Amino acid sequence: MTTISMYSTANPGKGSITHTATRSRQERRAERLLIRLAAATLFFVLLFTGLTLMTSHANSELPAQPTAEEQVIIVGSGDTLWEIASDIRKEGEDIRQIVYALQKRNNLSGGSLKAGQSLIVPAD
């Protein structure tokens, strides 16, 4: 017959194997919660940073300086984009494309202009 002994020589002076203390269920749960909170915080910080960088580059209100080929005009009282576009339009050009080019070049979100405002007429 075989005898199984629980005696260990690893821990002299103790007659049986000692089990290492395991962490309680609450400690493991708290550790997982802290890891999740740290991951969520990191995610939101990265998301906020990315959105901030995107909006800071997308909302530049001032257009770039005009090049030598571009013309700068001053808006008069009562002028509209359509009138200015019709004045600078060449034969056969679509006025809608000219209005769009003026809006894009001058970072205009709508068609409203102010008297004394400078507009850059893009070169062809």
mmCIF file of C-alpha atoms in Angstrom:
data_model
loop_
_atom_site.group_PDB
_atom_site.id
_atom_site.type_symbol
_atom_site.label_atom_id
_atom_site.label_comp_id
_atom_site.label_asym_id
_atom_site.label_seq_id
_atom_site.Cartn_x
_atom_site.Cartn_y
_atom_site.Cartn_z
ATOM 1 C CA MET A 1 0.000 0.000 0.000
ATOM 2 C CA THR A 2 1.169 3.536 -0.812
ATOM 3 C CA THR A 3 1.170 6.405 1.654
ATOM 4 C CA ILE A 4 0.925 10.019 0.532
ATOM 5 C CA SER A 5 2.560 12.452 2.866
ATOM 6 C CA MET A 6 1.803 16.146 3.097
ATOM 7 C CA TYR A 7 5.117 16.835 4.725
ATOM 8 C CA SER A 8 7.338 19.330 2.918
ATOM 9 C CA THR A 9 11.010 19.963 3.328
ATOM 10 C CA ALA A 10 10.711 23.361 1.700
ATOM 11 C CA ASN A 11 9.413 24.942 4.865
ATOM 12 C CA PRO A 12 11.384 23.470 7.772
ATOM 13 C CA GLY A 13 9.603 23.565 11.037
ATOM 14 C CA LYS A 14 6.127 23.341 9.540
ATOM 15 C CA GLY A 15 4.515 19.987 9.241
ATOM 16 C CA SER A 16 2.348 20.623 6.171
ATOM 17 C CA ILE A 17 2.402 22.522 2.876
ATOM 18 C CA THR A 18 1.399 26.137 3.331
ATOM 19 C CA HIS A 19 -0.659 27.700 0.633
ATOM 20 C CA THR A 20 0.221 31.166 -0.513
ATOM 21 C CA ALA A 21 -2.366 33.722 0.412
ATOM 22 C CA THR A 22 -4.638 34.335 -2.532
ATOM 23 C CA ARG A 23 -6.124 37.709 -3.205
ATOM 24 C CA SER A 24 -9.731 38.080 -2.308
ATOM 25 C CA ARG A 25 -12.465 38.486 -4.861
ATOM 26 C CA GLN A 26 -12.915 42.147 -3.901
ATOM 27 C CA GLU A 27 -9.231 42.903 -4.462
ATOM 28 C CA ARG A 28 -9.299 41.324 -7.934
ATOM 29 C CA ARG A 29 -12.498 43.199 -8.787
ATOM 30 C CA ALA A 30 -11.005 46.503 -7.601
ATOM 31 C CA GLU A 31 -7.854 45.894 -9.653
ATOM 32 C CA ARG A 32 -9.873 45.173 -12.808
ATOM 33 C CA LEU A 33 -11.931 48.313 -12.183
ATOM 34 C CA LEU A 34 -8.804 50.456 -11.869
ATOM 35 C CA ILE A 35 -7.400 49.013 -15.094
ATOM 36 C CA ARG A 36 -10.660 49.764 -16.911
ATOM 37 C CA LEU A 37 -10.747 53.319 -15.553
ATOM 38 C CA ALA A 38 -7.147 53.915 -16.610
ATOM 39 C CA ALA A 39 -7.864 52.569 -20.111
ATOM 40 C CA ALA A 40 -11.010 54.695 -20.448
ATOM 41 C CA THR A 41 -9.165 57.802 -19.260
ATOM 42 C CA LEU A 42 -6.373 57.206 -21.755
ATOM 43 C CA PHE A 43 -8.910 56.680 -24.539
ATOM 44 C CA PHE A 44 -10.726 59.943 -23.797
ATOM 45 C CA VAL A 45 -7.491 61.913 -23.497
ATOM 46 C CA LEU A 46 -6.347 60.643 -26.895
ATOM 47 C CA LEU A 47 -9.772 61.318 -28.400
ATOM 48 C CA PHE A 48 -9.879 64.863 -27.009
ATOM 49 C CA THR A 49 -6.340 65.577 -28.222
ATOM 50 C CA GLY A 50 -7.121 64.309 -31.710
ATOM 51 C CA LEU A 51 -10.313 66.318 -32.018
ATOM 52 C CA THR A 52 -8.601 69.440 -30.715
ATOM 53 C CA LEU A 53 -5.847 69.127 -33.289
ATOM 54 C CA MET A 54 -8.323 68.530 -36.093
ATOM 55 C CA THR A 55 -10.490 71.535 -35.264
ATOM 56 C CA SER A 56 -7.561 73.874 -34.710
ATOM 57 C CA HIS A 57 -6.294 73.265 -38.237
ATOM 58 C CA ALA A 58 -9.731 73.237 -39.840
ATOM 59 C CA ASN A 59 -10.959 76.583 -38.507
ATOM 60 C CA SER A 60 -8.340 79.011 -39.684
ATOM 61 C CA GLU A 61 -10.398 82.130 -40.352
ATOM 62 C CA LEU A 62 -7.793 84.124 -42.213
ATOM 63 C CA PRO A 63 -6.964 83.040 -45.751
ATOM 64 C CA ALA A 64 -3.381 82.552 -46.829
ATOM 65 C CA GLN A 65 -1.536 85.579 -48.176
ATOM 66 C CA PRO A 66 -2.235 86.297 -51.856
ATOM 67 C CA THR A 67 0.303 85.166 -54.408
ATOM 68 C CA ALA A 68 1.694 87.433 -57.112
ATOM 69 C CA GLU A 69 -0.833 86.079 -59.656
ATOM 70 C CA GLU A 70 -3.856 86.704 -57.429
ATOM 71 C CA GLN A 71 -5.745 89.966 -57.237
ATOM 72 C CA VAL A 72 -7.042 91.602 -54.038
ATOM 73 C CA ILE A 73 -10.262 93.595 -54.217
ATOM 74 C CA ILE A 74 -12.072 95.623 -51.571
ATOM 75 C CA VAL A 75 -15.805 94.952 -51.144
ATOM 76 C CA GLY A 76 -17.987 98.015 -51.624
ATOM 77 C CA SER A 77 -21.261 98.797 -49.925
ATOM 78 C CA GLY A 78 -23.997 96.503 -51.249
ATOM 79 C CA ASP A 79 -21.623 94.207 -53.169
ATOM 80 C CA THR A 80 -22.427 90.503 -53.273
ATOM 81 C CA LEU A 81 -20.348 87.495 -54.195
ATOM 82 C CA TRP A 82 -22.464 86.984 -57.290
ATOM 83 C CA GLU A 83 -21.847 90.562 -58.494
ATOM 84 C CA ILE A 84 -18.122 90.298 -57.877
ATOM 85 C CA ALA A 85 -18.021 86.902 -59.589
ATOM 86 C CA SER A 86 -19.877 88.283 -62.612
ATOM 87 C CA ASP A 87 -17.418 91.209 -62.787
ATOM 88 C CA ILE A 88 -14.319 88.968 -62.818
ATOM 89 C CA ARG A 89 -15.853 86.216 -64.942
ATOM 90 C CA LYS A 90 -14.314 85.462 -68.308
ATOM 91 C CA GLU A 91 -16.347 84.518 -71.353
ATOM 92 C CA GLY A 92 -17.761 81.001 -71.070
ATOM 93 C CA GLU A 93 -17.020 80.509 -67.357
ATOM 94 C CA ASP A 94 -19.762 79.285 -65.046
ATOM 95 C CA ILE A 95 -20.485 81.936 -62.428
ATOM 96 C CA ARG A 96 -21.288 79.269 -59.810
ATOM 97 C CA GLN A 97 -17.758 77.915 -60.058
ATOM 98 C CA ILE A 98 -16.324 81.411 -59.621
ATOM 99 C CA VAL A 99 -18.482 82.036 -56.522
ATOM 100 C CA TYR A 100 -17.355 78.692 -55.098
ATOM 101 C CA ALA A 101 -13.687 79.517 -55.839
ATOM 102 C CA LEU A 102 -14.046 82.916 -54.108
ATOM 103 C CA GLN A 103 -15.650 81.305 -51.049
ATOM 104 C CA LYS A 104 -13.028 78.590 -50.842
ATOM 105 C CA ARG A 105 -10.039 80.926 -51.336
ATOM 106 C CA ASN A 106 -11.278 83.428 -48.744
ATOM 107 C CA ASN A 107 -12.585 80.864 -46.200
ATOM 108 C CA LEU A 108 -16.137 82.165 -46.442
ATOM 109 C CA SER A 109 -18.875 79.933 -45.064
ATOM 110 C CA GLY A 110 -21.734 81.875 -46.646
ATOM 111 C CA GLY A 111 -22.392 84.574 -49.158
ATOM 112 C CA SER A 112 -22.473 87.571 -46.811
ATOM 113 C CA LEU A 113 -19.835 90.259 -47.262
ATOM 114 C CA LYS A 114 -19.029 93.443 -45.348
ATOM 115 C CA ALA A 115 -18.142 96.780 -46.882
ATOM 116 C CA GLY A 116 -14.376 97.294 -46.725
ATOM 117 C CA GLN A 117 -13.638 93.561 -46.560
ATOM 118 C CA SER A 118 -10.685 92.377 -48.649
ATOM 119 C CA LEU A 119 -11.283 89.484 -51.029
ATOM 120 C CA ILE A 120 -8.593 87.519 -52.814
ATOM 121 C CA VAL A 121 -9.507 86.627 -56.369
ATOM 122 C CA PRO A 122 -7.868 83.281 -57.109
ATOM 123 C CA ALA A 123 -5.647 82.992 -60.159
ATOM 124 C CA ASP A 124 -6.841 80.708 -62.943
#
